[in-house]
């Protein structure tokens, strides 16, 4: 990737985040925007794991769950500041990813998909069953990080929606920047190389097992931070955050937009987050539309919306 | 003193002896060629030496160290690299990036530095790309550097694999049919390229069907048939060996090996 | 001891359902190397269509037959409309497609039918049969018998008939199968139809015991997949054994450990099998070639 491509993508993203509020008819849309950015952040993790390194995970919501419950539990039980709770969640997720990834990343294709799926469901199950700690399936409240009050003291008054919009937007920008850095770096090249041919990657000295584990761990951290942000802005969390459907949503967003491209995957997050909002009138049809979209995009735009469209435009330009 | 020494190497697939009791040595600057009819076990031998298959019998030594069955990425660290008969490129990456992956051992560093694009990481990356550009020029692919590798012709990809292998700074290079699919001009380029690499002190082990090429550049030739070594020596000796001529009768010499991992 | 027998009976009954789902997976996987995440929806449809056809006045056997045929048709349509067009796509795309199909079918079922739980009358009454100090429902025998019958039928089909062998040949090497004159398109149609029909049959048999609603498919698909993996992907014998074993593990866990973590068993089994013996109980290890 050329350096200019990296800055173009970041600029597009920045403009999107900065200018979108101009078109918001009401404060509610800041909430939707923040949700989009949180999903976008999780999806960037999938881009690193699946788009760069070619590995599948249907269990990444498990890490979002770890992040979310770290934010919910650590302030009360360990007396940590909510921001440190986010860091703790990320560290726990990274450690779990490292341990779980070692055995399961030896697997390929469907086997890897199902093993990761099993991991995610186990996390959701533990969160749902340990009622004493997590409140079980009914969920639990999450303490406010108090950052908004801090800004108020500095003279910056924001509504809750506005605050989380800008906060999540900033996190998304940082996340995208790091992912784009990685893509162009020696490590990123090595990840994309093992995606292309594991045998050839080995013969140039790439430690395939180690690099897959690194990609898995980084993507787990992305999911974990996204989970923490989600928990803190909703002030409430249920085990569904770690559930199978949430894992599927992450992967679908990434693949829909274009799993090989950071900006594409974020676009996938935009579409799939907006879909239920647009379809509220047709709430009964939401699932059908989602299913149909998943099938149609995979058949007709297999690289994902953004890369397929880009290819078509380029083809016309030549 | 030989760099690579192989003794009594053998492997069987499902009871069929694909390679049996093969020995050979390669010294720095030498070009040793392995020839033999289709299915003689040449690629299988390569796969055992380069750690892709675990040998059933025998020893592989690299610079005196026993490296039998060692993982390919550890062999690369010890200076062994290879190309593939059936291409193994990274199709979704640019030609330049393909070659740059070869610098992985020398130019990769801390993951955090890469994520944050710290100056050190950017310098390493730029170093790898500059080195890759030089190597592409050496194999005549500099003008294709920014194209997606999947778009290149077969012969060009063969040379890309050589550039990538060279980027690992190998002491021993295994080339599996580098001239397959190349026209006469390209073959001559590859001929020069291999000779140049040998002159720079790299030990080269070559599998090739183009007999003219083999006879011209090899210092030593090993002949395999049905997985066993039937003859070896310098090109002149081997080409007069009656067993070799017999083994080749009925097997057109210039035809590329059909199946991968042909046993 | 009586308690143990009771757990074994309920485990084998549930296991038989898992085995049927796993057999459905196996057929499609054998023909196309596709793992169909919508397999559980076939079971759901079998149950739901039978329930509603029965409510509409059809006699139970006719309603069940109609449900099985309709579901088989849907399976064929799934292959034609969603799987075939994406032939050669990467695994992750195919996974998204079959999961998309599963979500689509579930959404449609929720619209066409409803979100309630439904049951069916048991085929041979509700009087428990006493065996070795424990009891078993006659409907359980129907479920177990159904799984065995399907297994025997499939075994005969794959080993004794030319068509069955064509399915296996297609899975081994599609191009070669075409070269020897096998109509691989028809083989795929057959595989999806058969697989969906078996899933629907499982739904019909088990609905009197466990009830059915639009959202039972995902759980069943995952359990069925765990069973298939435990037995060894692609092996009918493995699917049967894996299903029964998984059902037993679950029942014994619920009985002796914790009913909360009963649902976790399948996934612990999946992870354990994948780490310890990725080829499963009856599968064969393959060699990766370069």
Tab-separated table of C-alpha atoms in Angstrom, chain C residues 61-232:
chain	number	residue	atom	x	y	z
C	61	UNK	CA	-48.826	-38.360	8.789
C	62	UNK	CA	-49.832	-36.271	5.800
C	63	UNK	CA	-48.755	-33.041	7.497
C	64	UNK	CA	-45.379	-34.595	8.341
C	65	UNK	CA	-44.887	-35.846	4.806
C	66	UNK	CA	-45.764	-32.432	3.415
C	67	UNK	CA	-43.327	-30.753	5.812
C	68	UNK	CA	-40.508	-33.097	4.818
C	69	UNK	CA	-41.129	-32.560	1.103
C	70	UNK	CA	-41.416	-28.785	1.434
C	71	UNK	CA	-38.214	-28.607	3.440
C	72	UNK	CA	-36.414	-30.804	0.917
C	73	UNK	CA	-37.513	-28.417	-1.832
C	74	UNK	CA	-36.157	-25.521	0.199
C	75	UNK	CA	-32.850	-27.336	0.612
C	76	UNK	CA	-32.607	-27.750	-3.149
C	77	UNK	CA	-33.460	-24.082	-3.641
C	78	UNK	CA	-30.799	-23.093	-1.118
C	79	UNK	CA	-28.185	-24.922	-3.144
C	80	UNK	CA	-29.372	-23.534	-6.480
C	81	UNK	CA	-29.799	-19.932	-5.382
C	82	UNK	CA	-27.087	-19.397	-2.812
C	83	UNK	CA	-24.451	-22.144	-2.737
C	84	UNK	CA	-23.900	-22.952	-6.431
C	85	UNK	CA	-23.493	-19.293	-7.493
C	86	UNK	CA	-20.674	-18.899	-4.971
C	87	UNK	CA	-18.749	-22.002	-6.002
C	88	UNK	CA	-15.018	-21.500	-5.504
C	89	UNK	CA	-15.487	-18.639	-3.041
C	90	UNK	CA	-13.310	-18.598	0.083
C	91	UNK	CA	-14.537	-20.508	3.123
C	92	UNK	CA	-15.430	-17.327	4.985
C	93	UNK	CA	-17.794	-16.281	2.168
C	94	UNK	CA	-19.534	-19.648	2.176
C	95	UNK	CA	-19.886	-19.471	5.953
C	96	UNK	CA	-21.500	-16.032	5.641
C	97	UNK	CA	-23.833	-17.319	2.935
C	98	UNK	CA	-25.118	-20.289	4.901
C	99	UNK	CA	-25.428	-18.220	8.077
C	100	UNK	CA	-27.273	-15.602	6.013
C	101	UNK	CA	-29.588	-18.331	4.755
C	102	UNK	CA	-30.182	-19.461	8.304
C	103	UNK	CA	-31.090	-15.921	9.403
C	104	UNK	CA	-33.306	-15.482	6.351
C	105	UNK	CA	-35.202	-18.734	6.950
C	106	UNK	CA	-35.605	-17.952	10.633
C	107	UNK	CA	-36.921	-14.462	9.822
C	108	UNK	CA	-39.363	-15.870	7.290
C	109	UNK	CA	-40.578	-18.565	9.695
C	110	UNK	CA	-41.210	-15.957	12.347
C	111	UNK	CA	-43.342	-14.004	9.865
C	112	UNK	CA	-45.193	-16.868	8.221
C	113	UNK	CA	-45.816	-18.812	11.414
C	114	UNK	CA	-45.330	-17.072	14.750
C	115	UNK	CA	-42.982	-16.738	17.711
C	116	UNK	CA	-44.811	-19.201	19.977
C	117	UNK	CA	-43.732	-22.608	21.185
C	118	UNK	CA	-45.672	-25.422	19.570
C	119	UNK	CA	-46.058	-29.115	20.228
C	120	UNK	CA	-47.491	-32.131	18.438
C	121	UNK	CA	-49.334	-35.127	19.855
C	122	UNK	CA	-47.036	-38.073	20.483
C	123	UNK	CA	-47.287	-40.704	17.737
C	124	UNK	CA	-47.981	-43.657	20.038
C	125	UNK	CA	-49.377	-42.120	23.176
C	126	UNK	CA	-47.800	-40.633	26.276
C	127	UNK	CA	-47.632	-43.656	28.591
C	128	UNK	CA	-44.026	-44.084	29.735
C	129	UNK	CA	-42.503	-47.529	29.259
C	130	UNK	CA	-40.653	-48.979	32.257
C	131	UNK	CA	-37.232	-50.377	31.440
C	132	UNK	CA	-34.569	-51.369	33.970
C	133	UNK	CA	-35.952	-49.191	36.705
C	134	UNK	CA	-36.249	-46.095	34.538
C	135	UNK	CA	-38.883	-44.861	32.136
C	136	UNK	CA	-38.774	-43.934	28.500
C	137	UNK	CA	-41.419	-42.231	26.403
C	138	UNK	CA	-42.705	-44.061	23.322
C	139	UNK	CA	-41.879	-40.921	21.322
C	140	UNK	CA	-38.211	-41.318	22.350
C	141	UNK	CA	-38.251	-44.725	20.701
C	142	UNK	CA	-39.605	-43.084	17.560
C	143	UNK	CA	-36.722	-40.596	17.598
C	144	UNK	CA	-34.073	-43.249	18.230
C	145	UNK	CA	-35.635	-45.565	15.671
C	146	UNK	CA	-35.751	-42.727	13.150
C	147	UNK	CA	-32.058	-41.983	13.597
C	148	UNK	CA	-31.146	-45.651	13.197
C	149	UNK	CA	-33.353	-46.073	10.139
C	150	UNK	CA	-31.882	-42.999	8.461
C	151	UNK	CA	-28.375	-44.168	9.274
C	152	UNK	CA	-28.955	-47.642	7.826
C	153	UNK	CA	-30.649	-46.125	4.795
C	154	UNK	CA	-27.749	-43.759	4.166
C	155	UNK	CA	-25.190	-46.475	4.713
C	156	UNK	CA	-26.920	-48.633	2.117
C	157	UNK	CA	-27.296	-45.674	-0.211
C	158	UNK	CA	-23.619	-44.699	-0.105
C	159	UNK	CA	-22.201	-48.224	-0.307
C	160	UNK	CA	-24.783	-50.167	-2.314
C	161	UNK	CA	-26.173	-47.796	-4.932
C	162	UNK	CA	-24.521	-46.218	-7.933
C	163	UNK	CA	-26.040	-42.825	-7.100
C	164	UNK	CA	-24.595	-42.913	-3.615
C	165	UNK	CA	-21.190	-43.741	-4.984
C	166	UNK	CA	-21.545	-40.848	-7.417
C	167	UNK	CA	-22.067	-38.510	-4.458
C	168	UNK	CA	-18.886	-39.772	-2.838
C	169	UNK	CA	-16.982	-39.488	-6.107
C	170	UNK	CA	-18.146	-35.905	-6.494
C	171	UNK	CA	-16.848	-35.074	-3.053
C	172	UNK	CA	-13.496	-36.686	-3.789
C	173	UNK	CA	-12.876	-34.886	-7.029
C	174	UNK	CA	-15.540	-32.870	-8.743
C	175	UNK	CA	-13.729	-32.527	-12.046
C	176	UNK	CA	-12.874	-36.190	-12.243
C	177	UNK	CA	-16.466	-37.065	-11.387
C	178	UNK	CA	-17.667	-34.892	-14.268
C	179	UNK	CA	-15.149	-36.524	-16.572
C	180	UNK	CA	-16.529	-39.990	-15.869
C	181	UNK	CA	-19.997	-38.721	-16.693
C	182	UNK	CA	-21.445	-37.983	-13.261
C	183	UNK	CA	-23.942	-35.160	-13.351
C	184	UNK	CA	-22.455	-33.286	-10.404
C	185	UNK	CA	-25.187	-30.638	-10.485
C	186	UNK	CA	-27.750	-33.346	-9.903
C	187	UNK	CA	-25.628	-34.879	-7.164
C	188	UNK	CA	-25.630	-31.538	-5.346
C	189	UNK	CA	-29.395	-31.221	-5.737
C	190	UNK	CA	-29.816	-34.690	-4.336
C	191	UNK	CA	-27.478	-34.020	-1.427
C	192	UNK	CA	-29.191	-30.808	-0.360
C	193	UNK	CA	-32.676	-32.281	-0.829
C	194	UNK	CA	-31.816	-35.407	1.148
C	195	UNK	CA	-30.059	-33.480	3.865
C	196	UNK	CA	-32.970	-31.073	4.287
C	197	UNK	CA	-35.448	-33.958	4.331
C	198	UNK	CA	-33.512	-35.723	7.078
C	199	UNK	CA	-33.395	-32.495	9.083
C	200	UNK	CA	-37.142	-32.036	8.665
C	201	UNK	CA	-37.744	-35.646	9.740
C	202	UNK	CA	-35.789	-34.965	12.911
C	203	UNK	CA	-38.006	-31.941	13.524
C	204	UNK	CA	-41.181	-33.974	13.063
C	205	UNK	CA	-40.000	-36.747	15.391
C	206	UNK	CA	-38.732	-34.572	18.206
C	207	UNK	CA	-41.410	-31.863	18.337
C	208	UNK	CA	-43.773	-33.946	20.536
C	209	UNK	CA	-40.994	-34.139	23.157
C	210	UNK	CA	-39.128	-30.836	23.041
C	211	UNK	CA	-41.613	-28.511	21.305
C	212	UNK	CA	-40.583	-26.253	18.441
C	213	UNK	CA	-40.385	-22.541	17.763
C	214	UNK	CA	-38.892	-20.423	14.992
C	215	UNK	CA	-35.541	-20.003	16.777
C	216	UNK	CA	-34.542	-23.569	17.706
C	217	UNK	CA	-32.377	-23.989	14.603
C	218	UNK	CA	-29.128	-22.282	15.615
C	219	UNK	CA	-28.662	-24.338	18.750
C	220	UNK	CA	-29.399	-27.573	16.926
C	221	UNK	CA	-27.054	-26.710	14.077
C	222	UNK	CA	-24.205	-26.068	16.492
C	223	UNK	CA	-24.884	-29.281	18.430
C	224	UNK	CA	-25.167	-31.246	15.211
C	225	UNK	CA	-21.916	-29.797	14.020
C	226	UNK	CA	-20.232	-30.684	17.299
C	227	UNK	CA	-21.543	-34.226	16.901
C	228	UNK	CA	-20.315	-34.487	13.316
C	229	UNK	CA	-16.921	-33.217	14.351
C	230	UNK	CA	-16.711	-35.553	17.316
C	231	UNK	CA	-17.442	-38.498	15.040
C	232	UNK	CA	-15.207	-37.249	12.235
